Coordinates of C-alpha atoms in Angstrom, one line a residue:
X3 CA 33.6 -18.7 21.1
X4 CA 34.7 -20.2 17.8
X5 CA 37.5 -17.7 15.3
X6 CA 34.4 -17.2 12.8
X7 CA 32.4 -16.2 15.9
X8 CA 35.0 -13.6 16.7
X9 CA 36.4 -12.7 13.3
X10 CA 32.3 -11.6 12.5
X11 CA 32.0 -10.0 16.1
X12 CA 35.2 -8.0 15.3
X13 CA 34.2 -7.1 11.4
X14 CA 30.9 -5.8 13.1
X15 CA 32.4 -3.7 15.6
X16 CA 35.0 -2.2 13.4
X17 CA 32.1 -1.4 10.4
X18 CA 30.4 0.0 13.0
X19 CA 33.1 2.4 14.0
X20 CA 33.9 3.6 10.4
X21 CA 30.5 4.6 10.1
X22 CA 30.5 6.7 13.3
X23 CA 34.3 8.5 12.1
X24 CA 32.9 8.4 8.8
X25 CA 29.2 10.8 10.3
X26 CA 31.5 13.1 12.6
X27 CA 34.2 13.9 9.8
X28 CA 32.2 13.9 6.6
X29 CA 30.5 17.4 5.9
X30 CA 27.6 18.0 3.6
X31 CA 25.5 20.5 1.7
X32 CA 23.0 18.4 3.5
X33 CA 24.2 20.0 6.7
X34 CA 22.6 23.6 5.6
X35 CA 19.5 22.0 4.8
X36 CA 16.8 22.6 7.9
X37 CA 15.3 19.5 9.7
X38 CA 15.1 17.8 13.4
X39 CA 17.8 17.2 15.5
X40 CA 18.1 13.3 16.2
X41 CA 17.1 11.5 19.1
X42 CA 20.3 9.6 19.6
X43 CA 23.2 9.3 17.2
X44 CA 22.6 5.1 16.6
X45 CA 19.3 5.5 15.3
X46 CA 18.8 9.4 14.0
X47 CA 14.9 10.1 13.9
X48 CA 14.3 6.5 12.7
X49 CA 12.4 5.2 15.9
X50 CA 10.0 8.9 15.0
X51 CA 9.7 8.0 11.3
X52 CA 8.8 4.1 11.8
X53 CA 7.7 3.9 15.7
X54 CA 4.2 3.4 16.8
X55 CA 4.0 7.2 16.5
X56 CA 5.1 7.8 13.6
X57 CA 1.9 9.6 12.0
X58 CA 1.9 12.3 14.8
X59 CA 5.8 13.0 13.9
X60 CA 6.3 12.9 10.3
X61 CA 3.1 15.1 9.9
X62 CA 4.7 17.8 12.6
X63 CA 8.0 17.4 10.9
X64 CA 6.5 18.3 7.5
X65 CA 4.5 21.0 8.6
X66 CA 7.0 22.8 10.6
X67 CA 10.2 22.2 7.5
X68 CA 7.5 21.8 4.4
X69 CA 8.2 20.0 1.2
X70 CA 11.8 19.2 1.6
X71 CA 13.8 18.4 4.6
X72 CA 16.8 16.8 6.0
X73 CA 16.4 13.3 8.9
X74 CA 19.0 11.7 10.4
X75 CA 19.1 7.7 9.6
X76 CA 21.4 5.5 11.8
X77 CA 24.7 6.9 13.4
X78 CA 23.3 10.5 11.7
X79 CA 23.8 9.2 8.4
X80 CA 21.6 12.1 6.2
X81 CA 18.3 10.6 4.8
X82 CA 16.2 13.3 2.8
X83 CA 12.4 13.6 3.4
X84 CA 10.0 15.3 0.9
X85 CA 7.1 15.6 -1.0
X86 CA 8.4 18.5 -3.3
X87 CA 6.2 17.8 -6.4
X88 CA 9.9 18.2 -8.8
X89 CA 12.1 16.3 -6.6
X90 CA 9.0 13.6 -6.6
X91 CA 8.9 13.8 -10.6
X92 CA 12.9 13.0 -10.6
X93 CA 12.8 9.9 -7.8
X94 CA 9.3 8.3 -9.3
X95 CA 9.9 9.3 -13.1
X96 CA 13.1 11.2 -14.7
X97 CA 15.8 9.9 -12.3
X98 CA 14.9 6.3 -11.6
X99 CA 18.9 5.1 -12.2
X100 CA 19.4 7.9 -9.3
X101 CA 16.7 7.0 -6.9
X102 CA 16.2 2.9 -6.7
X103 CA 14.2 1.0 -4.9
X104 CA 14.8 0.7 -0.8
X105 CA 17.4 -2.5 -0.5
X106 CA 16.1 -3.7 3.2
X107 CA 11.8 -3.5 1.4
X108 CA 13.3 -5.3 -1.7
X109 CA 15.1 -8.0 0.5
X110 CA 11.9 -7.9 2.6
X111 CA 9.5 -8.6 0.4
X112 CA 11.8 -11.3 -1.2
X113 CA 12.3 -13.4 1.4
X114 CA 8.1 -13.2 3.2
X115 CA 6.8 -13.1 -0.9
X116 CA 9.3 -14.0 -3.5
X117 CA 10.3 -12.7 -6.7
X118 CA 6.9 -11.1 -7.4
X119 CA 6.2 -7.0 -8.4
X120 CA 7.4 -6.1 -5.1
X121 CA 10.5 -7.2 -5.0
X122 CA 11.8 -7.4 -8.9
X123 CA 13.7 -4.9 -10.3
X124 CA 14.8 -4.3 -14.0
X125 CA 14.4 -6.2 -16.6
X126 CA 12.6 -8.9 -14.4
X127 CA 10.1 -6.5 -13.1
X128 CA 9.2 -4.5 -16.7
X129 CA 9.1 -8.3 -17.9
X130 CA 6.3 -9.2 -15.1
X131 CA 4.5 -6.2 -15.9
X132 CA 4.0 -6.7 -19.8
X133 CA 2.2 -9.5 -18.6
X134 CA 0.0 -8.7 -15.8
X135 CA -0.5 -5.0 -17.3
X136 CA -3.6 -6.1 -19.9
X137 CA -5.1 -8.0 -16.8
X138 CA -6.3 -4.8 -15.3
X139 CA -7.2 -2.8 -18.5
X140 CA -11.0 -1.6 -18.3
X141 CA -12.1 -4.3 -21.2
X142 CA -10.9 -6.9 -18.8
X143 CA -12.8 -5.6 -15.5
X144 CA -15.7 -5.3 -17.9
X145 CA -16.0 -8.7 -17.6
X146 CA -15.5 -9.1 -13.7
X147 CA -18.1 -7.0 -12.8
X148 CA -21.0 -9.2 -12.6
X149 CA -18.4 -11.3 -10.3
X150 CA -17.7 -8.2 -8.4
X151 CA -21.5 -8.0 -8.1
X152 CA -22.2 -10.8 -7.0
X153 CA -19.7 -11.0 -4.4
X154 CA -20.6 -8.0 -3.1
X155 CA -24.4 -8.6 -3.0
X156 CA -23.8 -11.7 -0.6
X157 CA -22.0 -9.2 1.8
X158 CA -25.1 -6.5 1.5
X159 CA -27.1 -9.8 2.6
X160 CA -24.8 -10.9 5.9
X161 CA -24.0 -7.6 7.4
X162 CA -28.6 -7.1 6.3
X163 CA -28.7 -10.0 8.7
X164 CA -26.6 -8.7 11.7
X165 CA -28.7 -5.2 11.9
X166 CA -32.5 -6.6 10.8
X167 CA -33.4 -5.9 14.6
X168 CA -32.3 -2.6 15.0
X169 CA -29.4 -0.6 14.6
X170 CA -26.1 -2.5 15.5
X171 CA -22.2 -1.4 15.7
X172 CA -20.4 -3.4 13.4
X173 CA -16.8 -3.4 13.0
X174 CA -16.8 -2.3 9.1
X175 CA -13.3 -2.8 8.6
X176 CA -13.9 -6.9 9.2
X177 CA -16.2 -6.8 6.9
X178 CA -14.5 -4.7 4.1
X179 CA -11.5 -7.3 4.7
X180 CA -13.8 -10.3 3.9
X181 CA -15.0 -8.9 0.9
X182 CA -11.6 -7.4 -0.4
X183 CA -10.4 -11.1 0.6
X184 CA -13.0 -12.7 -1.7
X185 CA -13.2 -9.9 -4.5
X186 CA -9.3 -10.5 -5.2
X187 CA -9.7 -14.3 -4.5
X188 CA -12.2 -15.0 -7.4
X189 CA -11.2 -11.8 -9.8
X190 CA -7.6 -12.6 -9.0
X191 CA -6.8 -16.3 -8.3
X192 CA -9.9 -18.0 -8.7
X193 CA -10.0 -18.9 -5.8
X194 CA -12.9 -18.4 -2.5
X195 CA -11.6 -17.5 1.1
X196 CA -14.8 -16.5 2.2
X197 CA -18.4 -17.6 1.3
X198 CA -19.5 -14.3 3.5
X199 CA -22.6 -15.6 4.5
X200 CA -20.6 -17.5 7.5
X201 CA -18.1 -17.2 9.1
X202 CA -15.5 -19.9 7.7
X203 CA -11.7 -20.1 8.5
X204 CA -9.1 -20.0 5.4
X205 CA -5.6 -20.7 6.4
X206 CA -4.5 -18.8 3.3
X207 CA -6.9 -16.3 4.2
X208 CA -5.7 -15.8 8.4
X209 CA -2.1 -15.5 7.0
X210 CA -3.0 -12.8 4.5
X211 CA -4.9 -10.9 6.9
X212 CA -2.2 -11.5 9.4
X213 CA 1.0 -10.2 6.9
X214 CA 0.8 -6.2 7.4
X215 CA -0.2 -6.7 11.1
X216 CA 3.0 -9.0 11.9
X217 CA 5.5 -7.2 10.1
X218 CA 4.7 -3.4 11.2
X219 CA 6.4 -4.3 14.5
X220 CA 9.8 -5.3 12.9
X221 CA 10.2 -2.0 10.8
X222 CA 13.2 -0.4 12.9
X223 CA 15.0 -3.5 12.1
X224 CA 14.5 -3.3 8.6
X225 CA 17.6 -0.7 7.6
X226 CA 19.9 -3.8 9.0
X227 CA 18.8 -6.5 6.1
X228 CA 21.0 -5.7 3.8
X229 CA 24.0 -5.8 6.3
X230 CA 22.5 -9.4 7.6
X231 CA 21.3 -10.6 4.1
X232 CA 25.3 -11.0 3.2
X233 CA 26.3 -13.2 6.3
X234 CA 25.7 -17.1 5.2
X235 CA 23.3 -18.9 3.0
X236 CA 19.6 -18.8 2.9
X237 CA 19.1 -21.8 5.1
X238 CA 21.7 -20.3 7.2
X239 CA 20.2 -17.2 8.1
X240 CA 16.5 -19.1 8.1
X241 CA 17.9 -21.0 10.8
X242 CA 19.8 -18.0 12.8
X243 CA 16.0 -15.9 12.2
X244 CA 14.1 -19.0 14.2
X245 CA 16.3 -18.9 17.1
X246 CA 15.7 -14.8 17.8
X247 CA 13.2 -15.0 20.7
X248 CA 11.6 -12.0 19.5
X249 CA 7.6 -13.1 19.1
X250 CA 7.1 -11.1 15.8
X251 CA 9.9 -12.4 13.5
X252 CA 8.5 -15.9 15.0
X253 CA 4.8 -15.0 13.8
X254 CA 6.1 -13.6 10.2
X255 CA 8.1 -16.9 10.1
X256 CA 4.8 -18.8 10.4
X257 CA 2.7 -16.4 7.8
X258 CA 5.3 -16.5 5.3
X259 CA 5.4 -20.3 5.6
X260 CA 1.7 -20.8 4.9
X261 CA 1.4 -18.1 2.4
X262 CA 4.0 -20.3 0.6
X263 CA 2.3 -23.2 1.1
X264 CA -0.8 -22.0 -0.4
X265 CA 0.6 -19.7 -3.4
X266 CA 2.0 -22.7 -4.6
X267 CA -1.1 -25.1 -4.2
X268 CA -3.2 -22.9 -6.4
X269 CA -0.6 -22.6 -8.9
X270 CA -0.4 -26.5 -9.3
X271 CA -4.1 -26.4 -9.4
X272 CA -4.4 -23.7 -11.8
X273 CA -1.6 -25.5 -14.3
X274 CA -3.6 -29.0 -13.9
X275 CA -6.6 -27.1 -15.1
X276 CA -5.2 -25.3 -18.0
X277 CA -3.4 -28.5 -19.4
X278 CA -7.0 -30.3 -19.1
X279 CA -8.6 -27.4 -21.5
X280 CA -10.3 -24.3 -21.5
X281 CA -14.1 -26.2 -20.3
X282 CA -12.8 -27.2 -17.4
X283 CA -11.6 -23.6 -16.5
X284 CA -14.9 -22.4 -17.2
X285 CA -16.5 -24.7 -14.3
X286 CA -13.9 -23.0 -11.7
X287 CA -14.7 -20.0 -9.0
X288 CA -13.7 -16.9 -11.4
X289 CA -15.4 -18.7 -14.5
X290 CA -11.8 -18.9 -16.0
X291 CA -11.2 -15.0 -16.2
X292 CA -9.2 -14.7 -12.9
X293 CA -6.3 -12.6 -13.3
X294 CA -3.7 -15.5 -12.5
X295 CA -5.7 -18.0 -14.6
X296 CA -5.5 -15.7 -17.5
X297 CA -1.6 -14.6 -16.1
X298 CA -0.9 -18.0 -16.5
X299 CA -2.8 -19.1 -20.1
X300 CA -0.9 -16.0 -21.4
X301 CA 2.7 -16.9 -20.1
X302 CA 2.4 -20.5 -22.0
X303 CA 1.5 -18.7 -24.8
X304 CA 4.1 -15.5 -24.4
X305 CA 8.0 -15.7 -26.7
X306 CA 10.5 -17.9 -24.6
X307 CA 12.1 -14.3 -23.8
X308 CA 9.3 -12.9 -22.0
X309 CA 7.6 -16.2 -19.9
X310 CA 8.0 -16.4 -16.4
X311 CA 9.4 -18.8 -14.6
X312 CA 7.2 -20.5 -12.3
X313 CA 8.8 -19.4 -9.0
X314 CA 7.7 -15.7 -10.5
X315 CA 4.2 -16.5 -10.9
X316 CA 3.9 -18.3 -7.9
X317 CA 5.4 -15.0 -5.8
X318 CA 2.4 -13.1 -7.6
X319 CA -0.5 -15.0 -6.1
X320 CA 0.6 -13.5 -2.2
X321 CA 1.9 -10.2 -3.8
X322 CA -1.5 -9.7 -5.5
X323 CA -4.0 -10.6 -2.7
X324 CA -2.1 -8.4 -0.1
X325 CA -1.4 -5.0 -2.5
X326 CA -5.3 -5.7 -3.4
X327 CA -6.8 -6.7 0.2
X328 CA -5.2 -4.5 3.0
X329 CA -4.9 -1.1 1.4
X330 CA -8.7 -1.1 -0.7
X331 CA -9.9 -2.6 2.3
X332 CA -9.1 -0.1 4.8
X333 CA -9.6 2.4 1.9
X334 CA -13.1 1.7 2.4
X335 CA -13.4 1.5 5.7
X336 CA -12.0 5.2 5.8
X337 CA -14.5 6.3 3.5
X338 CA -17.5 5.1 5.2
X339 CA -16.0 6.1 8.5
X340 CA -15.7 9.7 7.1
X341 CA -19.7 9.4 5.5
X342 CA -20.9 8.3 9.0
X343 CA -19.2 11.7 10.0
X344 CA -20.5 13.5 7.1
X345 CA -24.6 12.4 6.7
X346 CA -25.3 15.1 4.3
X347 CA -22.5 13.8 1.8
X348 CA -23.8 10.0 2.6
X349 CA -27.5 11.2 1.7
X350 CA -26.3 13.0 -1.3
X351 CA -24.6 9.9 -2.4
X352 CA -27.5 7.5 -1.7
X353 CA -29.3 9.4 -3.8
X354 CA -27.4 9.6 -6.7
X355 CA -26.6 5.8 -6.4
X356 CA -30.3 5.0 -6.3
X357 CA -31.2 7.3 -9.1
X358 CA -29.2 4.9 -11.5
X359 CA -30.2 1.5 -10.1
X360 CA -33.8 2.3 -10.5
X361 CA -35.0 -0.5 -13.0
X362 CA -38.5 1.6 -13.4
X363 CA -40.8 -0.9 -11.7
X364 CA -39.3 0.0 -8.3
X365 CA -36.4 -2.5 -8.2
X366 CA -32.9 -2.0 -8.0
X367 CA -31.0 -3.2 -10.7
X368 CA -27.3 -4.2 -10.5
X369 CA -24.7 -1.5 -12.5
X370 CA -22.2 -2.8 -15.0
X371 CA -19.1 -1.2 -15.1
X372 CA -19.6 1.9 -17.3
X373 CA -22.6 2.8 -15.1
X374 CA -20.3 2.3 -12.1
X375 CA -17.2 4.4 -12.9
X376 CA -19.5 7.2 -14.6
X377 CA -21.5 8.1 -11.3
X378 CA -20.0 11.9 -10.8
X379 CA -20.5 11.9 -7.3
X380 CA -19.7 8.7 -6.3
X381 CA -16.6 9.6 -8.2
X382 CA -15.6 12.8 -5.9
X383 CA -16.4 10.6 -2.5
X384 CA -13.7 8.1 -3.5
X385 CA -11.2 10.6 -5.0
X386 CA -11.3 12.5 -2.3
X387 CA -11.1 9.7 0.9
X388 CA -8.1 9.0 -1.3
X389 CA -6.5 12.0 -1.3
X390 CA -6.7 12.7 2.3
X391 CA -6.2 9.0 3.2
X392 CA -4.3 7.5 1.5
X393 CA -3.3 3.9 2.9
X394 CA 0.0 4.1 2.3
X395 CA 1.1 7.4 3.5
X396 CA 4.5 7.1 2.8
X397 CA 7.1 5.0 0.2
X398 CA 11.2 4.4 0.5
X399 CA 13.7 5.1 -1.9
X400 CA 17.5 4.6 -2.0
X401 CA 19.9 6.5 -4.1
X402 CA 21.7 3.8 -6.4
X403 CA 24.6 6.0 -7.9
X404 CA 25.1 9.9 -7.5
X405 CA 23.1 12.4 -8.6
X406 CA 20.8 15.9 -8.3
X407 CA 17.8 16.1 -6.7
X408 CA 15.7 19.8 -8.2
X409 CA 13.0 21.3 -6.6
X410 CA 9.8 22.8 -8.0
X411 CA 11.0 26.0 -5.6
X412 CA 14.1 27.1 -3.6
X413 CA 13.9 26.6 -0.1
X414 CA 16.1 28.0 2.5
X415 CA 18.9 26.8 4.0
X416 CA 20.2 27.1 7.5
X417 CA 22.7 29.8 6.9
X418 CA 19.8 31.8 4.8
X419 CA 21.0 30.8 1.6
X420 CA 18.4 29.5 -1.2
X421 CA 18.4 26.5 -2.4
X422 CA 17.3 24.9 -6.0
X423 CA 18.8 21.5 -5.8
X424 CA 20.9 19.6 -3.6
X425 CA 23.3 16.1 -4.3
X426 CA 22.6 12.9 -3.4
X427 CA 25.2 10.2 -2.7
X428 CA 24.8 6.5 -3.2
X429 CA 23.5 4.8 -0.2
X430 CA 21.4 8.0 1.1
X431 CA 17.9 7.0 1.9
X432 CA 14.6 9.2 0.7
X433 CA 11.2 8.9 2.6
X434 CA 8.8 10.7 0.1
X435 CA 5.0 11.2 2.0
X436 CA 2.2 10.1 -0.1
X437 CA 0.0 11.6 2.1
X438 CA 1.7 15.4 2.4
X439 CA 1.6 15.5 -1.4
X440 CA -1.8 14.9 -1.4
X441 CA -2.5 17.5 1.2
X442 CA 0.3 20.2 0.2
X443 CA -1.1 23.5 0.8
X444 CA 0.2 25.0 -2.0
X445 CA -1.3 23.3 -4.3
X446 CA -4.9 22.4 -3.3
X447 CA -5.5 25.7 -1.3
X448 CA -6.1 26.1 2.9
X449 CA -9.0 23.4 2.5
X450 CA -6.5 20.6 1.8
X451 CA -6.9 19.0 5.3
X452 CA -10.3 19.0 5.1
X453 CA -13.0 16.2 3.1
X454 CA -14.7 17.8 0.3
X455 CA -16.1 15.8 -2.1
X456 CA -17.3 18.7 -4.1
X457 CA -13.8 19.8 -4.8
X458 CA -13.6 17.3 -7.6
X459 CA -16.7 18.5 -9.3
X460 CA -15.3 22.0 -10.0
X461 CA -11.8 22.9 -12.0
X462 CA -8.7 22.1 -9.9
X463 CA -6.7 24.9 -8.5
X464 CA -4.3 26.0 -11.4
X465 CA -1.2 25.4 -8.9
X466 CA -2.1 22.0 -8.9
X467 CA -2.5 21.7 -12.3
X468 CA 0.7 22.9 -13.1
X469 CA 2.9 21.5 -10.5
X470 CA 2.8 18.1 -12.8
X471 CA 2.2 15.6 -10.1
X472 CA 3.6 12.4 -11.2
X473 CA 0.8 10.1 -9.9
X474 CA -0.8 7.8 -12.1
X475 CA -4.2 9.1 -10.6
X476 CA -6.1 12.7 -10.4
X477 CA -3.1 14.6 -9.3
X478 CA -2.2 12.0 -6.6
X479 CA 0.8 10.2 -5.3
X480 CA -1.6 7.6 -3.5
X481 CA -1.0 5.0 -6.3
X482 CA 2.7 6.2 -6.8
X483 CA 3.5 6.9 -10.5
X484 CA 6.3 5.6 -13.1
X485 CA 7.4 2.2 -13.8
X486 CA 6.8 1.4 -10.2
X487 CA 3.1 2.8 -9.7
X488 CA 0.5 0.4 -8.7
X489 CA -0.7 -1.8 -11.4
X490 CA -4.0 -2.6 -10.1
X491 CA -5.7 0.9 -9.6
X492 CA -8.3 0.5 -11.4
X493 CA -9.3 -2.9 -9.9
X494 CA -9.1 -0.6 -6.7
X495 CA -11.2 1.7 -7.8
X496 CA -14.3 -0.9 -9.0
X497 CA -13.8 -2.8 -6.1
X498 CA -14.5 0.5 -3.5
X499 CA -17.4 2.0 -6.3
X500 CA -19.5 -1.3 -6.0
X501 CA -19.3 -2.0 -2.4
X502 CA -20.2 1.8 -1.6
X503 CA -22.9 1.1 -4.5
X504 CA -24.6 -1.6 -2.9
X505 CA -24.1 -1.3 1.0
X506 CA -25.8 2.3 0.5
X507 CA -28.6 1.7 -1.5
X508 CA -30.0 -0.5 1.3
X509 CA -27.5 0.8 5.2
X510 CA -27.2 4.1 6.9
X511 CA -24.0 4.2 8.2
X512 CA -23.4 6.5 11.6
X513 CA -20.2 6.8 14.2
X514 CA -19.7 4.6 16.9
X515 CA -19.1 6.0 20.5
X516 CA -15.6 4.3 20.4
X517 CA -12.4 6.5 19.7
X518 CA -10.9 5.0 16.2
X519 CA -7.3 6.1 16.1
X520 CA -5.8 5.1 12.5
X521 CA -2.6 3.5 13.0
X522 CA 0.3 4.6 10.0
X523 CA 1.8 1.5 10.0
X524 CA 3.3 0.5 6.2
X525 CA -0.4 0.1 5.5
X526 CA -2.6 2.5 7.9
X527 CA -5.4 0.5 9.9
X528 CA -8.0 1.4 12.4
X529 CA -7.9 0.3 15.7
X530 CA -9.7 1.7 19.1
X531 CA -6.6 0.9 20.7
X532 CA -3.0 3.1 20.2
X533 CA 0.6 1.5 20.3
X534 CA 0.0 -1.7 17.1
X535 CA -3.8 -2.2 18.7
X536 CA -6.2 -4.6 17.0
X537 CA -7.2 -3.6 13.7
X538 CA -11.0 -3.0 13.9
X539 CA -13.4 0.0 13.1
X540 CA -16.7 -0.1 14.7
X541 CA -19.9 1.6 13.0
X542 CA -23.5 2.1 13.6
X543 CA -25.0 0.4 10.9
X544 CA -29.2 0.5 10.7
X545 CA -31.5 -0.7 7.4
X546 CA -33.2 2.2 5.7

C-alpha cells in the first residue's frame, strides 16, 4: 500500500469518526421534533427513503407524522421531511439562499448530463433560462401543434394496426415512450428517434430511455458524491468509477457516454445548418422551429453577456429529451391506466373530445392548440392524474447557510410543546414530497386520495386556496415552483392533451389482468414486476 493510499484510508477513517462524536454529542431542537427511529446509525432511514420500497415508507411516514417531520440521514445526521405548504413557500420561493439545491443531484447530473438546467446554479442557470424561457411560451407551441399532430396521428395508426383483429393488451407505456421520444425529438431538437410506424433502433434513443432506469439503482450512493467528487481530477475519478465492479455504475458509464456522443453530433449539425441560412433549416425534421434550433439562432444573436457557451447548449439537448420523455410519458401512461379503471370518466371524455373534432360532414378534424387546451374536461382528467400522480413524487434540497424554516401551523413536539418554526443548519438535507402536497388532507378535503376529475370543474376548497401553494401549476407542487420550477410545463401539458385527443376518439382502453405496481424510483414507472422490475404497463386496447 503506497503513503497516499494510507494517508486517504486514514483521512477517511478519522472523517468518519468526527461525524459519529459529532451525532452522539451534538443536541438539537430537531431532537423534540416527532419522526422514525433509524434503521441503523450509518445510514439513518436512507435505505426506507431511497430503497426499492421507498413509496410504501415515505407514504406511512407522512401519514402517521403529517406535514413536517424529522429522518435520520447517515450516522443520524438530522434531515427534515415535509410538505408543509409555508415551509414549501420558504425552500421553493422566499428562502432560496437558505435552502439550495442537493450537492450529490447537482454533481450527478453534471457529470451523466453537463452543465445544463439541472445542474446550473446562479447566475449560469437564470442565464440559461432567459433563453430557453420564450421557447415554451403558448405563441411558440402554437406553432408546434400541427407537428404535435402529426406525430401523434402516426401513433393512433401503429398501435390501430396491432388491435384491428380484436382486442389486444398492449404495453401502453412503450408506446407513450415512443411518442414522448419523437414529440421532444422534432419539437425540441429537430431531430427523429422513432418513425412509429416500425420498430427502428436509435442509439440516442436506447440511452435516453435507459438513463432513469440505470441510475435508480445507485441512489443510496448518491449522499457520498460530494465526499468523492473532491479526491483527484476528472479523469482520475472516471478511471477509479470504471474499475467498481458494480454492473449499474458500469451501464450509466455506457449511457452517459453515448448520450454525449449524440448531444454533441446534433449540435454540430444544427450549427452547420444555421451558418448555411435560414432555407436550409426550413427543409429539416421540426421545419426549423425546434426548440434547440431556435435556442441556438437566438444565442448567436443574444449580448456577449448572456450567450452560452457551447458546452451549455450541448448539456441541454440530453437534459431536455429526458425532463420531457420519462416523466410526460409515464404521465400518460398513468392516466390511461386510471381511465381503463374508470370507463364512465373515459366515455365522458370521448365524448367531449369528439364533440369538438366533428368537422360537420362526419370527419374528424385535427384541434389546434386553443381548441386543445380549452376542452373543460379533458382539462380536469389531466389535472387531476397529475395531482395524484405525480411522476416525481419527491425533490431534494440542501441547506446552504443557516436559517428558519416556518410553518403554515404549529405542530407538536415530542415533549408536547408547539412548534412554529424550527433552525436549520448548513449541510442539513430536506426531502420535500411532491406527491403528499398534492394529496394533503387538509387542504383538498377526505377525497384527496381518490381520482376525481370533477373536482376541477367546481370551486376549490377555500383551505387550498389560501394555503398559497407555491407551484407553478393549479395548486400543485408536481412541476415545483420558483426559479427552479419546470420550464417546459406547458409543452407537458400539449403533449398529454393531444395524445389523449387522438388515441380516444378512435381506442377503448380497459385493465389488463396483470398486477402494475408503480415503482417511485426518481421518476415513478410501471412495472408488473416489484424490486427495479421492467418498466412496462400492459392494457387492453380494442377499436371502437
Amino acid at each position: 500500500m503506497t503513503p497516499l493510499q494510507q494517508f486517504l484510508i486514514l483521512a477517511f477513517v478519522l472523517y468518519v469518526v468526527w461525524r459519529i462524536l459529532r451525532a452522539v454529542r451534538a443536541k438539537s431542537p430537531w431532537d423534540n421534533v416527532p419522526g422514525p427511529q433509524p434503521v441503523s446509525f450509518l445510514r439513518g432511514n436512507v435505505d426506507q427513503l431511497l430503497g426499492p420500497d421507498r413509496g410504501a415508507f415515505r407514504d406511512a411516514f407522512a401519514r402517521q407524522y403529517g406535514r413536517l417531520f424529522r429522518v435520520y440521514g447517515p450516522m443520524k445526521t438530522n434531515w427534515i421531511y415535509t410538505f408543509d405548504p409555508r415551509a414549501m413557500h420558504s425552500i421553493f420561493i422566499k428562502d432560496t439562499d437558505v435552502f439550495g439545491m442537493n450537492t450529490s443531484l447537482m454533481l450527478t447530473n453534471m457529470i451523466t448530463l453537463g452543465p445544463g438546467l439541472f445542474s446550473s446554479i446562479g447566475h449560469q442557470h437564470q442565464r440559461q433560462r432567459k433563453l430557453l424561457n420564450p421557447l415554451f411560451s403558448a405563441k411558440h407551441l402554437r406553432d408546434m401543434t400541427p407537428i404535435f399532430n402529426a406525430i401523434i396521428g402516426r401513433l393512433e395508426e401503429a398501435v390501430s394496426s396491432r388491435v384491428k383483429s380484436g382486442a389486444q393488451e398492449i404495453d401502453i407505456l412503450g408506446w407513450m415512450g415512443r411518442a414522448a421520444l419523437e414529440l421532444i425529438g422534432q419539437g425540441g431538437l429537430g431531430y427523429s428517434f422513432d418513425p412509429l410506424t416500425k420498430d427502428a433502433a436509435d442509439e440516442f434513443g436506447e440511452a435516453l430511455i435507459s438513463y432513469f432506469p440505470a441510475i435508480s439503482p445507485t441512489d443510496t450512493f448518491r449522499p457520498l458524491f460530494p465526499l468523492m467528487s473532491r479526491i483527484g481530477t476528472p479523469s482520475f475519478r472516471r478511471r477509479v468509477a470504471e474499475m467498481i465492479p458494480y454492473a449499474p455504475i458500469r451501464r450509466m458509464i455506457e449511457v452517459t457516454d453515448t448520450m454525449h456522443e449524440s448531444s454533441t453530433k446534433i449540435y454540430n449539425e444544427k450549427k452547420a445548418l444555421l451558418e448555411a441560412g435560414n432555407q436550409e433549416m426550413k427543409h429539416q425534421v421540426g421545419e426549423g422551429k425546434d426548440i434547440i434550433g431556435v435556442l441556438m439562432r437566438a444565442n448567436m444573436e443574444a449580448a456577449e453577456e448572456d450567450r452560452l457557451p457551447a458546452e451549455e447548449v450541448v448539456a441541454q439537448i440530453s437534459t431536455m429529451v429526458l425532463a420531457a420523455m420519462d416523466t410526460t410519458s409515464n404521465a400518460l401512461s398513468r392516466t390511461l391506466e386510471l381511465l381503463a379503471e374508470h370507463t364512465d370518466v373515459q366515455q365522458t371524455l370521448r365524448e367531449e373530445i369528439l364533440r369538438a373534432r366533428d368537422d360537420g360532414t362526419g370527419k374528424l378534424k385535427d384541434l389546434d392548440y386553443d381548441e386543445v387546451m380549452g376542452l373543460p374536461y379533458l382539462d380536469a382528467v389531466c389535472r387531476e392524474s397529475l395531482r395524484l400522480s405525480p411522476p416525481v413524487p419527491i425533490t431534494l434540497r440542501q441547506v446552504i447557510k443557516d436559517g428558519v424554516l416556518p410553518l403554515s401551523a404549529p405542530i407538536r413536539g415530542l415533549d408536547g410543546t408547539l412548534i412554529e418554526s424550527l433552525p436549520v443548519k448548513k449541510g442539513m438535507w430536506v426531502v420535500a414530497d411532491l406527491k403528499m402536497s398534492n394529496c394533503n388532507k387538509e387542504l383538498w378535503g377526505e377525497d384527496a386520495d381518490e381520482w376525481k376529475p370533477e373536482r376541477w370543474l367546481k370551486p376549490l376548497p377555500t383551505a387550498l386556496e389560501d394555503a398559497r401553494i407555491p407551484g407553478v401549476y393549479s395548486h400543485l407542487m408536481t412541476f415545483l415552483g420558483g426559479g427552479r420550477g419546470c420550464i417546459g410545463f406547458k409543452f407537458s401539458q400539449l403533449e398529454m392533451k393531444v395524445v389523449l385527443v387522438t388515441l380516444l376518439s378512435t381506442m377503448k382502453f380497459e385493465p389488463s389482468e396483470k398486477t402494475v405496481i408503480w415503482n417511485p424510483a426518481l421518476v415513478s414507472y410501471p412495472s408488473v414486476e416489484q424490486g427495479w422490475g421492467k418498466a412496462e404497463l400492459p392494457l387492453k386496447v380494442s377499436l371502437l
